[in-house]
PDB file of C-alpha atoms in Angstrom:
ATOM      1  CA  UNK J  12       9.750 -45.558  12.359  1.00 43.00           C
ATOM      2  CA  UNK J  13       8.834 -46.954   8.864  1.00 46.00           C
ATOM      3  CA  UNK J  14      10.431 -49.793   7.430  1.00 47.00           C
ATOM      4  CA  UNK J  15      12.925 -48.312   4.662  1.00 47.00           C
ATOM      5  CA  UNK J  16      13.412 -52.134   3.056  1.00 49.00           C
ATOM      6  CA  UNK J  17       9.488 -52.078   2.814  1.00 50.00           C
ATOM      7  CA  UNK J  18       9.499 -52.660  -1.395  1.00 52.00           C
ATOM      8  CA  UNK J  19      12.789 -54.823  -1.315  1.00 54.00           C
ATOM      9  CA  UNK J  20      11.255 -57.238   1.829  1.00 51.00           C
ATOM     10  CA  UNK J  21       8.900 -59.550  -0.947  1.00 48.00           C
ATOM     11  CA  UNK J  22       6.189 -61.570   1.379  1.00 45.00           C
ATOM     12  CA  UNK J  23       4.875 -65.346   1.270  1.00 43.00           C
ATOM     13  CA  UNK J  24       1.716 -66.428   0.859  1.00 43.00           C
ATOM     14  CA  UNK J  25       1.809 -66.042   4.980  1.00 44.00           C
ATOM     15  CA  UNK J  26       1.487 -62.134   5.638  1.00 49.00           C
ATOM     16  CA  UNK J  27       3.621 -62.853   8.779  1.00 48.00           C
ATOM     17  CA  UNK J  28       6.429 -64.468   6.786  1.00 56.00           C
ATOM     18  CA  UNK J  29       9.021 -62.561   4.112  1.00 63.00           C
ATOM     19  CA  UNK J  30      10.602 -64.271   1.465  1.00 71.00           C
ATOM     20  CA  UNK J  31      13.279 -62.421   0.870  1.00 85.00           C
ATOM     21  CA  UNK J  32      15.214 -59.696   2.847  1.00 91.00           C
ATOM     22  CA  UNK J  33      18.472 -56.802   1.897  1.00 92.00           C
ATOM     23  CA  UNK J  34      21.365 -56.771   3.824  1.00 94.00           C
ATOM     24  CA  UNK J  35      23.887 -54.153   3.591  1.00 96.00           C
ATOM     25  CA  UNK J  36      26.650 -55.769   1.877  1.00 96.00           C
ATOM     26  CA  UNK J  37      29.053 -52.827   1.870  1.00 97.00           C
ATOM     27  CA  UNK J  38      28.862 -48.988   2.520  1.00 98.00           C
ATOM     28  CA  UNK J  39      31.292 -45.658   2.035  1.00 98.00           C
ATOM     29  CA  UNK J  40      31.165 -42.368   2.626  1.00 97.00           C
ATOM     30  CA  UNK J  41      34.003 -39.314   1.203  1.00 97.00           C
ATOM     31  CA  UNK J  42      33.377 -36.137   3.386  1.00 96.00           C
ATOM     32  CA  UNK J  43      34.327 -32.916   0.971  1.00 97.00           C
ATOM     33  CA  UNK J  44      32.859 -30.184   2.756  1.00 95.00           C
ATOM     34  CA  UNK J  45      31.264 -29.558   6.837  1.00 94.00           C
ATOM     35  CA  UNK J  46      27.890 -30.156   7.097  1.00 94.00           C
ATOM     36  CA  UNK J  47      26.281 -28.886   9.948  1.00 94.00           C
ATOM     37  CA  UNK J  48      22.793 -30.516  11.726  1.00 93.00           C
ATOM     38  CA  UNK J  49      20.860 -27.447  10.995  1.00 95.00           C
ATOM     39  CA  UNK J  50      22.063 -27.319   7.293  1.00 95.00           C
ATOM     40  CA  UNK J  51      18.941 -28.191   4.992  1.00 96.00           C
ATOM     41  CA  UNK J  52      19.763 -30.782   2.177  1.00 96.00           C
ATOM     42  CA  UNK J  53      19.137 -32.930  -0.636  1.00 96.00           C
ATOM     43  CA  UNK J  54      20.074 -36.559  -1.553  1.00 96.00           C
ATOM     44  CA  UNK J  55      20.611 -37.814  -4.985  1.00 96.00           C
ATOM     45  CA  UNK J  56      20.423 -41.338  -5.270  1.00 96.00           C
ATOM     46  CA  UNK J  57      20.760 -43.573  -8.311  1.00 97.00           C
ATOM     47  CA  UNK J  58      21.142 -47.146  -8.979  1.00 96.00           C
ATOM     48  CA  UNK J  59      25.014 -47.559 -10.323  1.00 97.00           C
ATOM     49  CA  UNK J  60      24.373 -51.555 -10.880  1.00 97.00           C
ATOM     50  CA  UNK J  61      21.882 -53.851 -11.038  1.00 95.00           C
ATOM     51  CA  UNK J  62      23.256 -57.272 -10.575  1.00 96.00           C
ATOM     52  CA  UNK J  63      21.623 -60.580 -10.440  1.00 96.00           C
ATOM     53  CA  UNK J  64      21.644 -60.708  -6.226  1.00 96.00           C
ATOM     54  CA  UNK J  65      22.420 -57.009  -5.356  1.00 96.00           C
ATOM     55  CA  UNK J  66      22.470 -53.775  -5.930  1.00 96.00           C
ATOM     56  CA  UNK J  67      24.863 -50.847  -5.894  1.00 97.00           C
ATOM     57  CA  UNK J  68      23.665 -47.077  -5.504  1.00 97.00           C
ATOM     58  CA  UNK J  69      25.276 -43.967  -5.721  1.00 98.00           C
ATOM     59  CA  UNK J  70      24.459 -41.238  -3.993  1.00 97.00           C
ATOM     60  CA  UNK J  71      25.322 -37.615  -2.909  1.00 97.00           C
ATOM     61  CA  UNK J  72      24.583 -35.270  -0.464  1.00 97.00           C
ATOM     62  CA  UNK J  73      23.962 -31.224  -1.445  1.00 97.00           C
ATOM     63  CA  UNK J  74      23.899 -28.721   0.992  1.00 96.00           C
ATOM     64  CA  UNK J  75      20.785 -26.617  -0.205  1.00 93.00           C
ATOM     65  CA  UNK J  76      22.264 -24.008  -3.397  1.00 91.00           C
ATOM     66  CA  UNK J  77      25.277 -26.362  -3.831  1.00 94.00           C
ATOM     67  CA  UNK J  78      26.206 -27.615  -7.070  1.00 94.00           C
ATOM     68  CA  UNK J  79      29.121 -29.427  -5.692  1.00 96.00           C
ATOM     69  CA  UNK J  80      28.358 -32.859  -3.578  1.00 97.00           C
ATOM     70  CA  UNK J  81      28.808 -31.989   0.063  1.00 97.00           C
ATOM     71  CA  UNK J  82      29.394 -35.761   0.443  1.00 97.00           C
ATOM     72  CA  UNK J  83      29.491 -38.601  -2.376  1.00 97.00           C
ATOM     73  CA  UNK J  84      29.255 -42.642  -1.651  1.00 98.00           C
ATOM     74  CA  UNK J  85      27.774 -45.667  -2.234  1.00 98.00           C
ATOM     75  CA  UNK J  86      25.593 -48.724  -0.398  1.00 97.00           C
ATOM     76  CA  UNK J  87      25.307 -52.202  -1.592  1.00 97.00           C
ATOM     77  CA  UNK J  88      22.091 -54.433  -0.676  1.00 95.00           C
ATOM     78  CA  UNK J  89      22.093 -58.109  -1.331  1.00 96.00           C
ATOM     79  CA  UNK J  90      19.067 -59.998  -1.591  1.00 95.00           C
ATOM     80  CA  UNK J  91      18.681 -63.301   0.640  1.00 95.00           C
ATOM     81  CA  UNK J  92      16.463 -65.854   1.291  1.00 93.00           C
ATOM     82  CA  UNK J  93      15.389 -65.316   5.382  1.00 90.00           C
ATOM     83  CA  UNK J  94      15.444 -69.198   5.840  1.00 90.00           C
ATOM     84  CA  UNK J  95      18.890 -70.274   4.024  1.00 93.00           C
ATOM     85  CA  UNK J  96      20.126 -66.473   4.289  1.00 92.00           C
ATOM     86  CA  UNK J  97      22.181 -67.400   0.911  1.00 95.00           C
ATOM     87  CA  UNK J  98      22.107 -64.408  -1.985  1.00 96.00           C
ATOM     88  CA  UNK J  99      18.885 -64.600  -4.154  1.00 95.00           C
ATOM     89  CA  UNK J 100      18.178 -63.132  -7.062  1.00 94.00           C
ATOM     90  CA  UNK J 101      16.256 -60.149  -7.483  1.00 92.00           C
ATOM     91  CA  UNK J 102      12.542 -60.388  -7.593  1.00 88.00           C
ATOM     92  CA  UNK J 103      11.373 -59.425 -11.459  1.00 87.00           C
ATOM     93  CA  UNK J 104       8.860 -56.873 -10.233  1.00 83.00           C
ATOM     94  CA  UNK J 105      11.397 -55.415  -7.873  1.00 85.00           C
ATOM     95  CA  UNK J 106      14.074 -55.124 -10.601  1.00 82.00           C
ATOM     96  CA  UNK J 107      12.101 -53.342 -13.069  1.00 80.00           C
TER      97      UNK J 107
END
């Protein structure tokens, strides 16, 4: 399975060695309407703030021909530093 942090993960000079790493700070989910495992869908995601450690997104899942979200919520990441796992801020190239 591919690493989904891949871009946010920044590496040291050692190719063995990240930098920095995203935690999930905080996460929610509202359920408006059954969703079933065959159902085919799409995810909207967009950053709702950019802060100077983490970020908030927003996102919402369609069931396919939906206008209306099936299911709306949110995920915060927070930046750290692997070896004093303290917030850090977010890499310039990663926050453009």
């Amino acid at each position: 399975m591919p690493n989904r942090n891949q871009g946010c993960n920044r590496r040291a000079s050692s190719p063995v060695e990240p930098v920095n790493a995203t935690l999930v700070a905080e996460s929610s989910a509202r359920f408006h309407r059954e969703v079933l495992f065959d159902d085919r869908v799409e995810v909207g995601l967009m950053v709702e703030h950019l802060g100077n450690s983490s970020v908030r997104y927003r996102l919402g899942v369609f069931r396919e021909g939906d206008a209306d979200a099936a299911v709306d919520g949110h995920i915060v990441h927070v930046f750290i530093d692997r070896q004093t796992r303290r917030p850090t801020p977010i890499p310039d190239d990663i926050r453009q």
